[in-house]
Amino acid sequence: IKRPSAVSTASLFWLEAAPATTPKATRSWRRFKTLRRGIPISFGTESDFSGEIAHFDPGPFPPIIRFNPGYLSEEAGLLAAVLVHEGTHFQQYLDGRLADPNLDTVEDEFPAWWNAAVYWGGVQDQFASSNSAVATTMRAGYNAAQQGEGALRDLINSLYN
């Protein structure tokens, strides 16, 4: 299972020492400062969502993960699965992948769904009797991932396109 790449100590030092005079250096410096502080997580308002459970909003700076307030009463373990998904998008933001015009929606979403499926595999027994929308969504992603990369990509394509 491929996990998001970690930032090495050497690259952190370079970013800290790098002058923020070029647009790329400025973006890197802002991402580094965000990495040090973490990311705000909150419940948004109903108008922030069109059915989704949560979303990663890259900006304007700083980025934030917002949860749909309709899921406020969900168990923490269920919301953690969604946080794994959205946290993967945060890592993609830090890596600069979210700004890559060569990646389509399936390519953006695949690592997030894969990571959430890995998490779900470890906690699914705790939520076996749950019929919540979060549990149903996580089960669908996990079951598709169990069938392989192609099945998960097909699920993502059916949900986003």
Coordinates of C-alpha atoms in Angstrom, one line a residue:
I1 CA 0.0 0.0 0.0
K2 CA 1.5 3.3 -1.1
R3 CA 1.3 5.9 1.6
P4 CA 1.7 9.7 1.0
S5 CA 5.3 10.6 1.0
A6 CA 6.8 12.1 4.1
V7 CA 8.8 15.3 4.1
S8 CA 12.4 14.6 5.1
T9 CA 14.3 16.7 7.6
A10 CA 16.6 17.9 4.9
S11 CA 13.8 19.2 2.8
L12 CA 12.2 20.9 5.8
F13 CA 15.5 22.7 6.5
W14 CA 15.8 23.7 2.8
L15 CA 12.2 25.1 2.8
E16 CA 12.9 27.0 6.1
A17 CA 16.1 28.5 4.8
A18 CA 14.8 29.2 1.2
P19 CA 14.1 32.8 0.4
A20 CA 10.5 33.3 -0.6
T21 CA 11.2 35.5 -3.6
T22 CA 9.9 33.3 -6.4
P23 CA 6.2 32.1 -6.7
K24 CA 7.3 28.5 -6.3
A25 CA 9.4 29.2 -3.2
T26 CA 6.5 31.2 -1.7
R27 CA 4.1 28.3 -2.3
S28 CA 6.6 25.9 -0.8
W29 CA 7.2 28.2 2.2
R30 CA 3.4 28.6 2.8
R31 CA 2.9 24.8 2.6
F32 CA 5.8 24.3 5.0
K33 CA 4.2 26.7 7.5
T34 CA 0.9 24.9 7.1
L35 CA 2.5 21.6 7.7
R36 CA 4.0 22.8 10.9
R37 CA 0.7 24.2 12.2
G38 CA -1.5 21.4 10.8
I39 CA -4.9 22.1 9.2
P40 CA -8.1 23.6 10.6
I41 CA -11.0 21.1 10.7
S42 CA -14.5 22.3 11.2
F43 CA -18.2 21.7 10.5
G44 CA -19.3 24.0 7.7
T45 CA -22.8 25.2 6.9
E46 CA -25.5 23.4 4.9
S47 CA -24.8 25.8 2.0
D48 CA -21.1 24.6 1.8
F49 CA -22.3 21.1 0.7
S50 CA -24.2 19.4 -2.1
G51 CA -24.6 16.0 -0.5
E52 CA -21.0 15.2 0.3
I53 CA -19.9 14.2 3.8
A54 CA -16.8 16.5 3.9
H55 CA -14.4 18.3 1.6
F56 CA -10.9 19.7 1.5
D57 CA -10.8 23.3 0.6
P58 CA -7.3 24.4 -0.5
G59 CA -8.0 28.1 -0.3
P60 CA -7.8 30.9 -0.3
F61 CA -5.0 30.2 2.1
P62 CA -5.1 28.6 4.7
P63 CA -6.6 25.3 3.6
I64 CA -9.3 23.7 5.7
I65 CA -11.2 20.5 6.0
R66 CA -15.0 21.0 6.4
F67 CA -17.5 18.4 7.5
N68 CA -21.1 18.6 6.5
P69 CA -23.1 19.6 9.7
G70 CA -25.6 16.9 8.8
Y71 CA -23.1 14.4 10.0
L72 CA -22.4 16.1 13.4
S73 CA -23.9 13.2 15.3
E74 CA -21.8 10.5 13.6
E75 CA -19.5 8.4 15.7
A76 CA -15.9 9.7 15.9
G77 CA -14.5 6.5 14.3
L78 CA -16.8 6.9 11.3
L79 CA -15.7 10.5 10.8
A80 CA -12.1 9.5 11.2
A81 CA -12.5 7.4 8.0
V82 CA -13.6 10.6 6.2
L83 CA -10.8 12.5 7.8
V84 CA -8.3 10.0 6.4
H85 CA -9.8 10.6 2.9
E86 CA -9.7 14.4 3.3
G87 CA -6.3 14.3 5.0
T88 CA -5.0 12.6 1.9
H89 CA -6.1 15.6 -0.2
F90 CA -4.3 17.9 2.3
Q91 CA -1.1 15.8 1.7
Q92 CA -1.7 16.2 -2.1
Y93 CA -2.0 20.0 -1.5
L94 CA 1.3 20.0 0.4
D95 CA 3.0 18.0 -2.4
G96 CA 1.6 20.4 -5.0
R97 CA -0.4 17.6 -6.7
L98 CA -3.8 19.3 -6.4
A99 CA -2.6 22.1 -8.7
D100 CA -1.5 19.6 -11.4
P101 CA -3.6 20.1 -14.5
N102 CA -2.6 16.7 -15.8
L103 CA -4.5 14.8 -13.1
D104 CA -8.2 14.2 -13.6
T105 CA -10.7 13.7 -10.8
V106 CA -10.2 9.9 -10.6
E107 CA -6.4 10.5 -10.2
D108 CA -7.0 13.1 -7.5
E109 CA -9.5 10.9 -5.6
F110 CA -7.9 7.5 -6.0
P111 CA -5.2 7.9 -3.2
A112 CA -7.8 9.4 -0.9
W113 CA -10.3 6.5 -1.4
W114 CA -7.5 4.0 -1.1
N115 CA -6.2 5.4 2.2
A116 CA -9.7 5.5 3.6
A117 CA -10.3 1.9 2.5
V118 CA -7.1 0.9 4.3
Y119 CA -8.3 2.6 7.5
W120 CA -11.8 1.1 7.1
G121 CA -10.3 -2.3 6.9
G122 CA -9.0 -1.9 10.4
V123 CA -12.2 -0.5 12.0
Q124 CA -15.0 -2.0 10.0
D125 CA -15.9 -4.6 12.6
Q126 CA -16.8 -1.9 15.1
F127 CA -19.3 -0.5 12.6
A128 CA -20.7 -3.7 11.2
S129 CA -24.3 -2.9 12.2
S130 CA -24.2 0.8 11.2
N131 CA -26.4 1.8 8.4
S132 CA -25.2 5.5 8.4
A133 CA -24.3 7.1 5.1
V134 CA -20.7 7.3 6.2
A135 CA -20.5 3.6 7.0
T136 CA -22.2 2.8 3.7
T137 CA -19.8 5.0 1.7
M138 CA -16.8 3.5 3.5
R139 CA -18.0 -0.1 2.9
A140 CA -18.4 0.7 -0.8
G141 CA -14.9 2.0 -1.1
Y142 CA -13.4 -0.8 0.9
N143 CA -15.3 -3.5 -1.1
A144 CA -14.1 -1.9 -4.4
A145 CA -10.5 -1.7 -3.1
Q146 CA -10.7 -5.4 -2.1
Q147 CA -11.5 -6.2 -5.8
G148 CA -8.4 -4.2 -7.0
E149 CA -7.4 -0.8 -8.3
G150 CA -9.6 -1.0 -11.4
A151 CA -12.7 -1.6 -9.4
L152 CA -12.0 1.3 -7.1
R153 CA -11.3 3.6 -10.0
D154 CA -14.6 2.5 -11.5
L155 CA -16.4 3.4 -8.3
I156 CA -14.7 6.8 -8.1
N157 CA -15.6 7.5 -11.7
S158 CA -19.2 6.6 -11.1
L159 CA -19.4 8.9 -8.1
Y160 CA -17.6 12.0 -9.5
N161 CA -18.2 11.9 -13.3

